[in-house]
Structures are given as structure tokens and as C-alpha cells.
Amino acid sequence: MSKLLMQAIQVYQYGGPEQLKLEAIPCPAPQAGEAFVRVHAVGVLPIEWKMRQGLFKDTRPATFPYIPGSAIAGVIEDVGPGVTAFQKGQAVFGRTNNGAYAEYTAGALETLALKPEKLSFAEAATISGGATVAWTALFESAGLQAGQRILIHAAAGGVGLFAVQFAKWKGAEVIATASSYNREFIRSLGADHVIDYTKTRFEEVVQDVDVVLDTLGGETLQRSMQVVKRGGILVSLLEKPSLQEAERYGIRAMFNSPAFPFPSTNLLQTIARLMVEGQVKTTIAQTFSLDEASRAHALSETGHGRGRIVLQVVH
Ligand SMILES: NC(=O)c1ccc[n+]([C@@H]2O[C@H](COP(=O)([O-])OP(=O)(O)OC[C@H]3O[C@@H](n4cnc5c(N)ncnc54)[C@H](OP(=O)(O)O)[C@@H]3O)[C@@H](O)[C@H]2O)c1
């Protein structure tokens, strides 16, 4: 192992962005089935500020101190005992469960894949927790098919931007919601119709879709039930939809919790291939350095913007 100490962001208690503390702490040691990765870039996911605020303290309490982050891209520095599938020096991306706002992490190999040269580290760090979530919701949960109509909420976000492109790639008709600031951006991703949610209530102009992808929850989720056609499906990434309500509308409704199966190497590779072929592109909202993690969280907490915020750990 190349280093004994590393810079990492630690959280000691629930609270605001100021709880993200940059400290020198011991490097993790890779266990069997893991790689020791020099982190180059990390995607900043909304779940990370929600966790930091304590929004999950009753259902998934944090063990303090912890290092936030999971969506990494970096270079393997070492591998755990018995590992032969990956080697030192390979550039990889995917998900780690051991904290990622750090110079190094130890990641499980089954949630990592080789990073294509054509993708930058920052681009590759937008895949886990964004593209992987969109793919799973559309194709595994909703079973989206060519020719179907789908309504995608928050289409300019880190999940939505991939969802729009995957749905178009599959041959679906895409209706997307975003503010007017993001209208042309969503169009450029291929959406057939964009609804400016600040001006139009989507349920007044959308009916009979086969699928809704809800990334907002609350009243957006409630109002979405009525636009799904009988026999269609609503997939929420935010909360459990009311099954009674769904039954009343004659639709299926489900919640993909963040504990949904982690991305496999296979899925990561499939998505990266589409990106290398130019069929799907990512968008980075803004990059910050590791010591600016609190600024990155403050920006993510606004709930607005375009694309994924990324911490660029190696410049
Ligand atoms: N369950 C899971 O497995 C899972 C996984 C990933 C994410 N999530 C959750 O899904 C949500 C979205 O994640 P993300 O990474 O895509 O977040 P994000 O990148 O922070 O999404 C921000 C986007 O939301 C849009 N937005 C805000 N309010 C809106 C509204 N009322 N109608 C339409 N669009 C609106 C914004 O568009 P404007 O700037 O145009 O307003 C912005 O582009 C988060 O709450 C996250 O925690 C869940």
C-alpha cells in the first residue's frame, strides 16, 4: 500500500454542510474481494446530504464518524487477498460501500468495472447512483418497452438525464418535467415533450402514460397516479406509493429504495459502452475539490441544477 494516511471527509454528527470535516485518517486496507482505489472523482448524490442531515436516522442510523459518498472513479493501487479479476494500475468506476469522499477507498469488486479511456474520471463518477438507478427503474422495475409512453420527473437531475436518454434509446416516447432553464437541455437529450413544472401542472397536459418515473415524491407522486393508464406502472425513487391509491386507479406502483440491489459490473459496463458509443452522454453540473465538499452539498441541497455535482479529488 502506497500511503498510511489519507485526506478524507468525515461526519461526526448530523447537521448542516459544516459537518463535513476534512481530516487525515488511516487508509483502509482492502479485504478479500475488494480493491484499494485511489479516488480521482466522486459523484455527489442527494442521499448523502439527506443522510448527513439525519433524515434517515430512524430507519438507517449512521455509525459515526463516517466518510460519505459511494459513486467513484479512480485507479486501483492494490487488491485484497486472492483477487485476480482486477490489477494494480487499472482505472475503474462504480460503487464503494466504504466511503468515497477521500483520497482512497476499498471497493467491492462486484460493484466496480473497468473505466473506458474515452470517459473522464468525472464522467465515470456520474454513472453509479445516477445512470444505474435510472436503468434499474426503467428496465428492471417498470419493464419499459419500445413504443410505450413515459413521464420522467426531474429530467435534468443526475438520475433524470440518464432516464430520458435510456428511454429514448429503448424507443419510448418521453415526456419530461423541468424548469424553463433546463427545457432546451432536456430537448437535447431527446425528450419528445418538456413540461415546465413552474408554469404547467403536468396532470393537466399528460394522460395515459405507461410509466411514470417519480424522483420527487410528495405531491408530485400523488398527482402522478392519475396520469398513468390502467395497467401501467409508477416507480418512485423517493417514497412508498399508497397501494390503495394505486388500486383505485388500476395501476401498479412501487418504491425502489436506495438499498435496491447495487450495480453489477455487467450493468456498469453496459452503460459505459453506450456512453463510449455516443448513444448516451452525461452532464456534470459543477466540480469541487475534496476540501470544498460542504459547498458541493450546499449546492446539491438546493434541489435545482443540471446534471451531477462531482468532487474532483485528483486534478
Ligand atoms: N431510491 C433510490 O435508489 C434513489 C437513487 C438515486 C436518487 N434518488 C433520489 O431521487 C432524487 C433525484 O436524484 P438526482 O440525483 O437526480 O437529484 P438531483 O440531480 O439533485 O436533481 C435535481 C433536479 O431536480 C429538478 N427538479 C426540482 N424540483 C422539480 C420539480 N418540482 N419538477 C421537476 N423537476 C424538478 C431540478 O430541475 P430544475 O433545476 O429545472 O428545477 C434539477 O435538475 C433525489 O431525491 C434522490 O435522493 C433515489
mmCIF file of C-alpha atoms and ligand atoms in Angstrom:
data_model
loop_
_atom_site.group_PDB
_atom_site.id
_atom_site.type_symbol
_atom_site.label_atom_id
_atom_site.label_comp_id
_atom_site.label_asym_id
_atom_site.label_seq_id
_atom_site.Cartn_x
_atom_site.Cartn_y
_atom_site.Cartn_z
ATOM 1 C CA MET A 1 0.000 0.000 0.000
ATOM 2 C CA SER A 2 1.385 3.358 -1.017
ATOM 3 C CA LYS A 3 0.235 5.517 1.879
ATOM 4 C CA LEU A 4 -0.653 5.108 5.523
ATOM 5 C CA LEU A 5 -2.619 8.315 5.938
ATOM 6 C CA MET A 6 -5.097 9.934 3.565
ATOM 7 C CA GLN A 7 -7.228 13.047 3.396
ATOM 8 C CA ALA A 8 -10.908 12.227 3.845
ATOM 9 C CA ILE A 9 -14.158 13.946 4.698
ATOM 10 C CA GLN A 10 -15.585 12.700 7.997
ATOM 11 C CA VAL A 11 -19.000 13.290 9.537
ATOM 12 C CA TYR A 12 -19.198 13.102 13.340
ATOM 13 C CA GLN A 13 -22.819 14.144 13.881
ATOM 14 C CA TYR A 14 -25.961 15.035 11.990
ATOM 15 C CA GLY A 15 -26.235 18.640 10.869
ATOM 16 C CA GLY A 16 -25.547 21.109 8.068
ATOM 17 C CA PRO A 17 -22.816 21.103 5.404
ATOM 18 C CA GLU A 18 -20.324 22.341 8.035
ATOM 19 C CA GLN A 19 -20.371 18.807 9.473
ATOM 20 C CA LEU A 20 -18.190 17.686 6.544
ATOM 21 C CA LYS A 21 -14.688 17.812 8.069
ATOM 22 C CA LEU A 22 -11.522 17.239 6.059
ATOM 23 C CA GLU A 23 -9.066 15.202 8.110
ATOM 24 C CA ALA A 24 -6.010 12.983 7.791
ATOM 25 C CA ILE A 25 -7.034 9.442 8.744
ATOM 26 C CA PRO A 26 -5.603 5.948 8.148
ATOM 27 C CA CYS A 27 -6.084 4.465 4.688
ATOM 28 C CA PRO A 28 -8.468 1.494 4.502
ATOM 29 C CA ALA A 29 -6.987 -1.939 3.873
ATOM 30 C CA PRO A 30 -8.619 -3.947 1.067
ATOM 31 C CA GLN A 31 -10.276 -7.161 2.242
ATOM 32 C CA ALA A 32 -10.790 -10.316 0.179
ATOM 33 C CA GLY A 33 -12.938 -9.414 -2.835
ATOM 34 C CA GLU A 34 -12.005 -5.717 -2.652
ATOM 35 C CA ALA A 35 -9.737 -3.292 -4.456
ATOM 36 C CA PHE A 36 -7.832 -0.420 -2.845
ATOM 37 C CA VAL A 37 -8.631 2.512 -5.117
ATOM 38 C CA ARG A 38 -7.023 5.940 -5.453
ATOM 39 C CA VAL A 39 -10.158 8.042 -5.848
ATOM 40 C CA HIS A 40 -9.969 10.546 -8.703
ATOM 41 C CA ALA A 41 -13.597 11.690 -8.777
ATOM 42 C CA VAL A 42 -16.771 11.119 -6.709
ATOM 43 C CA GLY A 43 -20.368 11.855 -7.633
ATOM 44 C CA VAL A 44 -22.260 13.877 -5.014
ATOM 45 C CA LEU A 45 -25.643 12.185 -4.549
ATOM 46 C CA PRO A 46 -28.643 13.795 -2.803
ATOM 47 C CA ILE A 47 -28.843 10.813 -0.454
ATOM 48 C CA GLU A 48 -25.527 11.946 1.033
ATOM 49 C CA TRP A 49 -26.811 15.293 2.306
ATOM 50 C CA LYS A 50 -30.063 13.644 3.394
ATOM 51 C CA MET A 51 -28.040 11.147 5.405
ATOM 52 C CA ARG A 52 -25.885 13.966 6.838
ATOM 53 C CA GLN A 53 -28.987 15.906 7.874
ATOM 54 C CA GLY A 54 -30.246 12.845 9.752
ATOM 55 C CA LEU A 55 -33.306 12.282 7.575
ATOM 56 C CA PHE A 56 -32.778 8.515 7.794
ATOM 57 C CA LYS A 57 -31.794 8.401 11.446
ATOM 58 C CA ASP A 58 -34.781 6.244 12.424
ATOM 59 C CA THR A 59 -34.601 3.779 9.564
ATOM 60 C CA ARG A 60 -30.884 3.692 8.722
ATOM 61 C CA PRO A 61 -28.954 5.371 11.530
ATOM 62 C CA ALA A 62 -25.387 6.432 10.732
ATOM 63 C CA THR A 63 -22.406 4.982 12.540
ATOM 64 C CA PHE A 64 -20.200 7.982 13.396
ATOM 65 C CA PRO A 65 -17.754 9.023 12.250
ATOM 66 C CA TYR A 66 -18.349 8.024 8.662
ATOM 67 C CA ILE A 67 -16.999 9.006 5.248
ATOM 68 C CA PRO A 68 -19.826 9.967 2.845
ATOM 69 C CA GLY A 69 -20.019 9.003 -0.800
ATOM 70 C CA SER A 70 -20.228 5.886 -2.935
ATOM 71 C CA ALA A 71 -20.041 6.772 -6.663
ATOM 72 C CA ILE A 72 -16.366 6.614 -7.528
ATOM 73 C CA ALA A 73 -13.929 6.611 -10.397
ATOM 74 C CA GLY A 74 -10.264 6.028 -9.733
ATOM 75 C CA VAL A 75 -7.217 3.816 -10.157
ATOM 76 C CA ILE A 76 -6.520 0.521 -8.415
ATOM 77 C CA GLU A 77 -3.459 0.777 -6.163
ATOM 78 C CA ASP A 78 -3.705 -2.659 -4.622
ATOM 79 C CA VAL A 79 -6.097 -5.599 -4.376
ATOM 80 C CA GLY A 80 -7.255 -7.704 -1.432
ATOM 81 C CA PRO A 81 -6.096 -11.269 -0.773
ATOM 82 C CA GLY A 82 -6.824 -13.715 -3.582
ATOM 83 C CA VAL A 83 -8.112 -11.109 -6.043
ATOM 84 C CA THR A 84 -7.215 -11.878 -9.659
ATOM 85 C CA ALA A 85 -10.021 -10.192 -11.632
ATOM 86 C CA PHE A 86 -8.523 -6.705 -11.251
ATOM 87 C CA GLN A 87 -4.948 -5.456 -11.072
ATOM 88 C CA LYS A 88 -2.960 -2.539 -9.789
ATOM 89 C CA GLY A 89 -2.929 0.359 -12.247
ATOM 90 C CA GLN A 90 -6.343 -0.281 -13.805
ATOM 91 C CA ALA A 91 -8.760 2.631 -13.991
ATOM 92 C CA VAL A 92 -12.169 1.641 -12.589
ATOM 93 C CA PHE A 93 -15.515 3.168 -11.683
ATOM 94 C CA GLY A 94 -18.637 2.124 -9.823
ATOM 95 C CA ARG A 95 -19.753 1.919 -6.241
ATOM 96 C CA THR A 96 -17.959 1.572 -2.931
ATOM 97 C CA ASN A 97 -19.680 0.947 0.402
ATOM 98 C CA ASN A 98 -16.721 2.144 2.421
ATOM 99 C CA GLY A 99 -16.957 5.909 1.867
ATOM 100 C CA ALA A 100 -15.715 7.820 -1.146
ATOM 101 C CA TYR A 101 -15.119 11.483 -0.194
ATOM 102 C CA ALA A 102 -11.491 10.537 0.337
ATOM 103 C CA GLU A 103 -8.187 10.085 -1.429
ATOM 104 C CA TYR A 104 -8.556 6.303 -1.176
ATOM 105 C CA THR A 105 -11.311 3.760 -0.669
ATOM 106 C CA ALA A 106 -11.639 -0.005 -0.575
ATOM 107 C CA GLY A 107 -14.352 -1.080 -3.001
ATOM 108 C CA ALA A 108 -16.072 -4.425 -3.534
ATOM 109 C CA LEU A 109 -15.074 -5.769 -6.919
ATOM 110 C CA GLU A 110 -18.576 -6.865 -7.914
ATOM 111 C CA THR A 111 -19.674 -3.208 -7.958
ATOM 112 C CA LEU A 112 -16.693 -1.947 -9.990
ATOM 113 C CA ALA A 113 -15.934 -2.063 -13.710
ATOM 114 C CA LEU A 114 -13.020 -1.021 -15.906
ATOM 115 C CA LYS A 115 -13.302 2.639 -16.923
ATOM 116 C CA PRO A 116 -13.147 3.160 -20.688
ATOM 117 C CA GLU A 117 -10.370 5.558 -21.663
ATOM 118 C CA LYS A 118 -12.856 7.701 -23.539
ATOM 119 C CA LEU A 119 -14.659 8.626 -20.318
ATOM 120 C CA SER A 120 -13.009 11.037 -17.896
ATOM 121 C CA PHE A 121 -12.923 10.113 -14.218
ATOM 122 C CA ALA A 122 -15.500 12.828 -13.500
ATOM 123 C CA GLU A 123 -17.828 11.490 -16.209
ATOM 124 C CA ALA A 124 -17.445 7.925 -14.955
ATOM 125 C CA ALA A 125 -18.263 9.088 -11.401
ATOM 126 C CA THR A 126 -21.732 10.161 -12.567
ATOM 127 C CA ILE A 127 -22.727 6.608 -13.547
ATOM 128 C CA SER A 128 -23.280 4.890 -10.182
ATOM 129 C CA GLY A 129 -26.244 6.403 -8.322
ATOM 130 C CA GLY A 130 -27.429 8.145 -11.497
ATOM 131 C CA ALA A 131 -27.337 6.064 -14.668
ATOM 132 C CA THR A 132 -27.510 2.780 -12.771
ATOM 133 C CA VAL A 133 -30.579 3.915 -10.820
ATOM 134 C CA ALA A 134 -32.333 5.143 -13.973
ATOM 135 C CA TRP A 135 -31.586 1.872 -15.789
ATOM 136 C CA THR A 136 -32.840 -0.311 -12.963
ATOM 137 C CA ALA A 137 -36.035 1.716 -12.521
ATOM 138 C CA LEU A 138 -36.871 1.815 -16.232
ATOM 139 C CA PHE A 139 -35.945 -1.659 -17.359
ATOM 140 C CA GLU A 140 -35.992 -3.894 -14.280
ATOM 141 C CA SER A 141 -38.799 -2.300 -12.242
ATOM 142 C CA ALA A 142 -41.059 -0.735 -14.889
ATOM 143 C CA GLY A 143 -40.154 -3.089 -17.766
ATOM 144 C CA LEU A 144 -40.245 -0.162 -20.206
ATOM 145 C CA GLN A 145 -40.753 -1.263 -23.818
ATOM 146 C CA ALA A 146 -40.334 0.369 -27.236
ATOM 147 C CA GLY A 147 -43.448 2.304 -28.215
ATOM 148 C CA GLN A 148 -44.552 2.965 -24.638
ATOM 149 C CA ARG A 149 -45.008 6.457 -23.208
ATOM 150 C CA ILE A 150 -43.145 7.504 -20.090
ATOM 151 C CA LEU A 151 -43.310 10.596 -17.881
ATOM 152 C CA ILE A 152 -39.940 11.350 -16.253
ATOM 153 C CA HIS A 153 -39.860 13.863 -13.405
ATOM 154 C CA ALA A 154 -36.792 15.992 -12.615
ATOM 155 C CA ALA A 155 -35.367 15.098 -16.008
ATOM 156 C CA ALA A 156 -32.400 17.476 -15.676
ATOM 157 C CA GLY A 157 -31.139 15.814 -12.487
ATOM 158 C CA GLY A 158 -28.383 13.248 -12.120
ATOM 159 C CA VAL A 159 -30.887 10.377 -12.472
ATOM 160 C CA GLY A 160 -33.351 12.035 -14.844
ATOM 161 C CA LEU A 161 -30.861 12.962 -17.548
ATOM 162 C CA PHE A 162 -29.925 9.311 -17.950
ATOM 163 C CA ALA A 163 -33.541 8.155 -17.673
ATOM 164 C CA VAL A 164 -34.550 10.368 -20.615
ATOM 165 C CA GLN A 165 -31.763 9.022 -22.799
ATOM 166 C CA PHE A 166 -32.255 5.367 -21.842
ATOM 167 C CA ALA A 167 -35.987 5.638 -22.538
ATOM 168 C CA LYS A 168 -35.328 7.166 -25.984
ATOM 169 C CA TRP A 169 -32.659 4.554 -26.710
ATOM 170 C CA LYS A 170 -35.258 1.887 -25.936
ATOM 171 C CA GLY A 171 -37.718 3.506 -28.354
ATOM 172 C CA ALA A 172 -40.181 5.001 -25.885
ATOM 173 C CA GLU A 173 -41.952 8.349 -26.164
ATOM 174 C CA VAL A 174 -40.616 10.615 -23.450
ATOM 175 C CA ILE A 175 -42.422 13.375 -21.601
ATOM 176 C CA ALA A 176 -40.160 15.140 -19.131
ATOM 177 C CA THR A 177 -40.549 17.781 -16.433
ATOM 178 C CA ALA A 178 -38.029 20.552 -15.751
ATOM 179 C CA SER A 179 -37.914 24.311 -15.254
ATOM 180 C CA SER A 180 -37.636 26.589 -18.291
ATOM 181 C CA TYR A 181 -33.894 26.943 -17.565
ATOM 182 C CA ASN A 182 -33.473 23.260 -18.470
ATOM 183 C CA ARG A 183 -36.007 22.991 -21.284
ATOM 184 C CA GLU A 184 -33.517 23.050 -24.192
ATOM 185 C CA PHE A 185 -31.137 20.796 -22.324
ATOM 186 C CA ILE A 186 -33.845 18.149 -21.911
ATOM 187 C CA ARG A 187 -34.755 18.511 -25.569
ATOM 188 C CA SER A 188 -31.098 17.933 -26.482
ATOM 189 C CA LEU A 189 -31.251 14.648 -24.557
ATOM 190 C CA GLY A 190 -34.034 13.550 -26.883
ATOM 191 C CA ALA A 191 -37.207 14.166 -24.867
ATOM 192 C CA ASP A 192 -40.276 14.453 -27.106
ATOM 193 C CA HIS A 193 -42.161 16.832 -24.817
ATOM 194 C CA VAL A 194 -40.896 19.007 -21.987
ATOM 195 C CA ILE A 195 -43.268 20.390 -19.360
ATOM 196 C CA ASP A 196 -42.104 23.445 -17.446
ATOM 197 C CA TYR A 197 -43.266 22.490 -13.969
ATOM 198 C CA THR A 198 -43.112 26.119 -12.814
ATOM 199 C CA LYS A 199 -45.826 27.085 -15.303
ATOM 200 C CA THR A 200 -47.908 23.983 -16.049
ATOM 201 C CA ARG A 201 -49.388 21.290 -13.868
ATOM 202 C CA PHE A 202 -48.308 18.140 -15.658
ATOM 203 C CA GLU A 203 -51.580 16.300 -14.932
ATOM 204 C CA GLU A 204 -53.423 18.923 -16.984
ATOM 205 C CA VAL A 205 -51.479 18.061 -20.127
ATOM 206 C CA VAL A 206 -50.414 14.431 -19.670
ATOM 207 C CA GLN A 207 -52.672 11.379 -19.686
ATOM 208 C CA ASP A 208 -52.448 7.653 -20.176
ATOM 209 C CA VAL A 209 -48.729 7.096 -19.897
ATOM 210 C CA ASP A 210 -47.481 3.550 -19.466
ATOM 211 C CA VAL A 211 -44.817 4.504 -16.940
ATOM 212 C CA VAL A 212 -44.048 7.345 -14.527
ATOM 213 C CA LEU A 213 -40.589 7.702 -13.025
ATOM 214 C CA ASP A 214 -41.001 9.775 -9.866
ATOM 215 C CA THR A 215 -37.853 11.295 -8.403
ATOM 216 C CA LEU A 216 -39.619 13.923 -6.296
ATOM 217 C CA GLY A 217 -42.159 12.173 -4.044
ATOM 218 C CA GLY A 218 -44.785 14.060 -2.026
ATOM 219 C CA GLU A 219 -47.496 15.775 -4.018
ATOM 220 C CA THR A 220 -45.710 15.031 -7.327
ATOM 221 C CA LEU A 221 -46.079 11.348 -6.536
ATOM 222 C CA GLN A 222 -49.753 11.806 -5.553
ATOM 223 C CA ARG A 223 -50.573 13.768 -8.696
ATOM 224 C CA SER A 224 -48.698 11.289 -10.887
ATOM 225 C CA MET A 225 -51.081 8.406 -10.134
ATOM 226 C CA GLN A 226 -53.840 9.916 -12.267
ATOM 227 C CA VAL A 227 -51.693 10.219 -15.423
ATOM 228 C CA VAL A 228 -50.815 6.507 -15.581
ATOM 229 C CA LYS A 229 -53.101 4.453 -17.783
ATOM 230 C CA ARG A 230 -54.873 1.436 -16.306
ATOM 231 C CA GLY A 231 -52.410 -1.431 -16.090
ATOM 232 C CA GLY A 232 -49.459 0.968 -16.185
ATOM 233 C CA ILE A 233 -46.826 1.450 -13.506
ATOM 234 C CA LEU A 234 -45.429 4.216 -11.329
ATOM 235 C CA VAL A 235 -41.914 3.765 -9.926
ATOM 236 C CA SER A 236 -40.901 6.144 -7.156
ATOM 237 C CA LEU A 237 -37.314 6.604 -6.032
ATOM 238 C CA LEU A 238 -38.428 8.717 -3.078
ATOM 239 C CA GLU A 239 -41.141 7.009 -1.098
ATOM 240 C CA LYS A 240 -43.560 4.099 -0.943
ATOM 241 C CA PRO A 241 -46.630 4.973 -3.002
ATOM 242 C CA SER A 242 -50.042 4.245 -1.476
ATOM 243 C CA LEU A 243 -51.091 0.843 -2.763
ATOM 244 C CA GLN A 244 -54.767 1.658 -2.085
ATOM 245 C CA GLU A 245 -54.492 4.749 -4.280
ATOM 246 C CA ALA A 246 -52.750 2.721 -6.975
ATOM 247 C CA GLU A 247 -55.532 0.133 -6.826
ATOM 248 C CA ARG A 248 -58.137 2.876 -7.125
ATOM 249 C CA TYR A 249 -56.516 3.972 -10.408
ATOM 250 C CA GLY A 250 -55.980 0.395 -11.569
ATOM 251 C CA ILE A 251 -52.205 0.817 -11.784
ATOM 252 C CA ARG A 252 -49.158 -0.748 -10.201
ATOM 253 C CA ALA A 253 -46.935 1.388 -8.006
ATOM 254 C CA MET A 254 -43.609 0.588 -6.395
ATOM 255 C CA PHE A 255 -40.740 2.108 -4.471
ATOM 256 C CA ASN A 256 -37.122 1.467 -5.463
ATOM 257 C CA SER A 257 -35.341 2.078 -2.197
ATOM 258 C CA PRO A 258 -31.694 3.179 -2.172
ATOM 259 C CA ALA A 259 -30.994 -0.266 -0.740
ATOM 260 C CA PHE A 260 -32.093 -1.679 -4.101
ATOM 261 C CA PRO A 261 -29.501 -4.165 -5.438
ATOM 262 C CA PHE A 262 -26.187 -2.424 -6.046
ATOM 263 C CA PRO A 263 -24.970 -2.017 -9.626
ATOM 264 C CA SER A 264 -23.238 -5.064 -11.045
ATOM 265 C CA THR A 265 -20.047 -4.925 -13.088
ATOM 266 C CA ASN A 266 -22.171 -6.019 -16.025
ATOM 267 C CA LEU A 267 -24.602 -3.105 -15.716
ATOM 268 C CA LEU A 268 -21.781 -0.597 -15.248
ATOM 269 C CA GLN A 269 -20.111 -1.926 -18.412
ATOM 270 C CA THR A 270 -23.332 -1.840 -20.419
ATOM 271 C CA ILE A 271 -23.896 1.814 -19.533
ATOM 272 C CA ALA A 272 -20.263 2.792 -20.132
ATOM 273 C CA ARG A 273 -20.440 1.146 -23.574
ATOM 274 C CA LEU A 274 -23.493 3.227 -24.520
ATOM 275 C CA MET A 275 -21.608 6.321 -23.421
ATOM 276 C CA VAL A 276 -18.480 5.422 -25.380
ATOM 277 C CA GLU A 277 -20.623 4.769 -28.471
ATOM 278 C CA GLY A 278 -22.079 8.257 -28.030
ATOM 279 C CA GLN A 279 -25.622 6.948 -27.566
ATOM 280 C CA VAL A 280 -25.844 8.361 -24.064
ATOM 281 C CA LYS A 281 -23.996 11.304 -22.577
ATOM 282 C CA THR A 282 -23.561 12.578 -19.078
ATOM 283 C CA THR A 283 -23.584 16.146 -17.775
ATOM 284 C CA ILE A 284 -21.556 17.490 -14.907
ATOM 285 C CA ALA A 285 -23.261 20.325 -13.068
ATOM 286 C CA GLN A 286 -20.135 21.595 -11.322
ATOM 287 C CA THR A 287 -16.924 20.173 -9.914
ATOM 288 C CA PHE A 288 -15.452 20.913 -6.487
ATOM 289 C CA SER A 289 -12.245 19.797 -4.823
ATOM 290 C CA LEU A 290 -12.360 17.469 -1.801
ATOM 291 C CA ASP A 291 -11.929 20.340 0.650
ATOM 292 C CA GLU A 292 -14.970 22.038 -0.917
ATOM 293 C CA ALA A 293 -17.327 19.140 -0.115
ATOM 294 C CA SER A 294 -19.522 21.368 2.075
ATOM 295 C CA ARG A 295 -20.036 23.781 -0.837
ATOM 296 C CA ALA A 296 -20.922 20.841 -3.082
ATOM 297 C CA HIS A 297 -23.519 19.662 -0.536
ATOM 298 C CA ALA A 298 -24.988 23.144 -0.179
ATOM 299 C CA LEU A 299 -25.436 23.283 -3.951
ATOM 300 C CA SER A 300 -26.991 19.800 -4.094
ATOM 301 C CA GLU A 301 -29.397 20.735 -1.301
ATOM 302 C CA THR A 302 -30.950 23.450 -3.474
ATOM 303 C CA GLY A 303 -32.582 20.624 -5.476
ATOM 304 C CA HIS A 304 -32.061 22.520 -8.721
ATOM 305 C CA GLY A 305 -29.461 22.493 -11.464
ATOM 306 C CA ARG A 306 -28.376 20.434 -14.431
ATOM 307 C CA GLY A 307 -26.503 17.142 -14.173
ATOM 308 C CA ARG A 308 -24.405 15.610 -11.435
ATOM 309 C CA ILE A 309 -22.183 17.534 -8.999
ATOM 310 C CA VAL A 310 -18.748 15.918 -8.771
ATOM 311 C CA LEU A 311 -15.846 16.123 -6.308
ATOM 312 C CA GLN A 312 -12.627 16.108 -8.346
ATOM 313 C CA VAL A 313 -10.222 14.574 -5.847
ATOM 314 C CA VAL A 314 -7.253 14.366 -8.242
ATOM 315 C CA HIS A 315 -6.845 17.343 -10.551
HETATM 316 N N1 LIG B 1 -34.211 5.325 -4.329
HETATM 317 C C1 LIG B 1 -33.052 5.361 -4.965
HETATM 318 O O1 LIG B 1 -32.419 4.352 -5.228
HETATM 319 C C2 LIG B 1 -32.501 6.684 -5.399
HETATM 320 C C3 LIG B 1 -31.327 6.722 -6.155
HETATM 321 C C4 LIG B 1 -30.892 7.946 -6.643
HETATM 322 C C5 LIG B 1 -31.598 9.101 -6.328
HETATM 323 N N2 LIG B 1 -32.707 9.030 -5.547
HETATM 324 C C6 LIG B 1 -33.442 10.250 -5.206
HETATM 325 O O2 LIG B 1 -34.004 10.758 -6.401
HETATM 326 C C7 LIG B 1 -34.000 12.165 -6.364
HETATM 327 C C8 LIG B 1 -33.356 12.688 -7.625
HETATM 328 O O3 LIG B 1 -31.971 12.353 -7.604
HETATM 329 P P1 LIG B 1 -30.966 13.124 -8.543
HETATM 330 O O4 LIG B 1 -29.636 12.598 -8.253
HETATM 331 O O5 LIG B 1 -31.468 13.110 -9.940
HETATM 332 O O6 LIG B 1 -31.133 14.605 -7.914
HETATM 333 P P2 LIG B 1 -30.635 15.986 -8.471
HETATM 334 O O7 LIG B 1 -29.597 15.802 -9.503
HETATM 335 O O8 LIG B 1 -30.317 16.822 -7.280
HETATM 336 O O9 LIG B 1 -31.973 16.577 -9.146
HETATM 337 C C9 LIG B 1 -32.099 17.930 -9.303
HETATM 338 C C10 LIG B 1 -33.114 18.189 -10.410
HETATM 339 O O10 LIG B 1 -34.442 18.171 -9.892
HETATM 340 C C11 LIG B 1 -35.203 19.051 -10.692
HETATM 341 N N3 LIG B 1 -36.420 19.458 -10.005
HETATM 342 C C12 LIG B 1 -36.525 20.019 -8.781
HETATM 343 N N4 LIG B 1 -37.831 20.219 -8.478
HETATM 344 C C13 LIG B 1 -38.558 19.773 -9.550
HETATM 345 C C14 LIG B 1 -39.949 19.681 -9.839
HETATM 346 N N5 LIG B 1 -40.883 20.090 -8.963
HETATM 347 N N6 LIG B 1 -40.337 19.140 -11.017
HETATM 348 C C15 LIG B 1 -39.412 18.716 -11.910
HETATM 349 N N7 LIG B 1 -38.072 18.781 -11.702
HETATM 350 C C16 LIG B 1 -37.655 19.296 -10.520
HETATM 351 C C17 LIG B 1 -34.275 20.212 -10.939
HETATM 352 O O11 LIG B 1 -34.652 20.856 -12.133
HETATM 353 P P3 LIG B 1 -34.663 22.453 -12.225
HETATM 354 O O12 LIG B 1 -33.271 22.906 -11.885
HETATM 355 O O13 LIG B 1 -35.068 22.677 -13.628
HETATM 356 O O14 LIG B 1 -35.665 22.895 -11.181
HETATM 357 C C18 LIG B 1 -32.892 19.537 -11.036
HETATM 358 O O15 LIG B 1 -32.489 19.364 -12.366
HETATM 359 C C19 LIG B 1 -33.273 12.576 -5.076
HETATM 360 O O16 LIG B 1 -34.217 12.912 -4.095
HETATM 361 C C20 LIG B 1 -32.526 11.328 -4.679
HETATM 362 O O17 LIG B 1 -32.317 11.232 -3.297
HETATM 363 C C21 LIG B 1 -33.171 7.848 -5.077
#
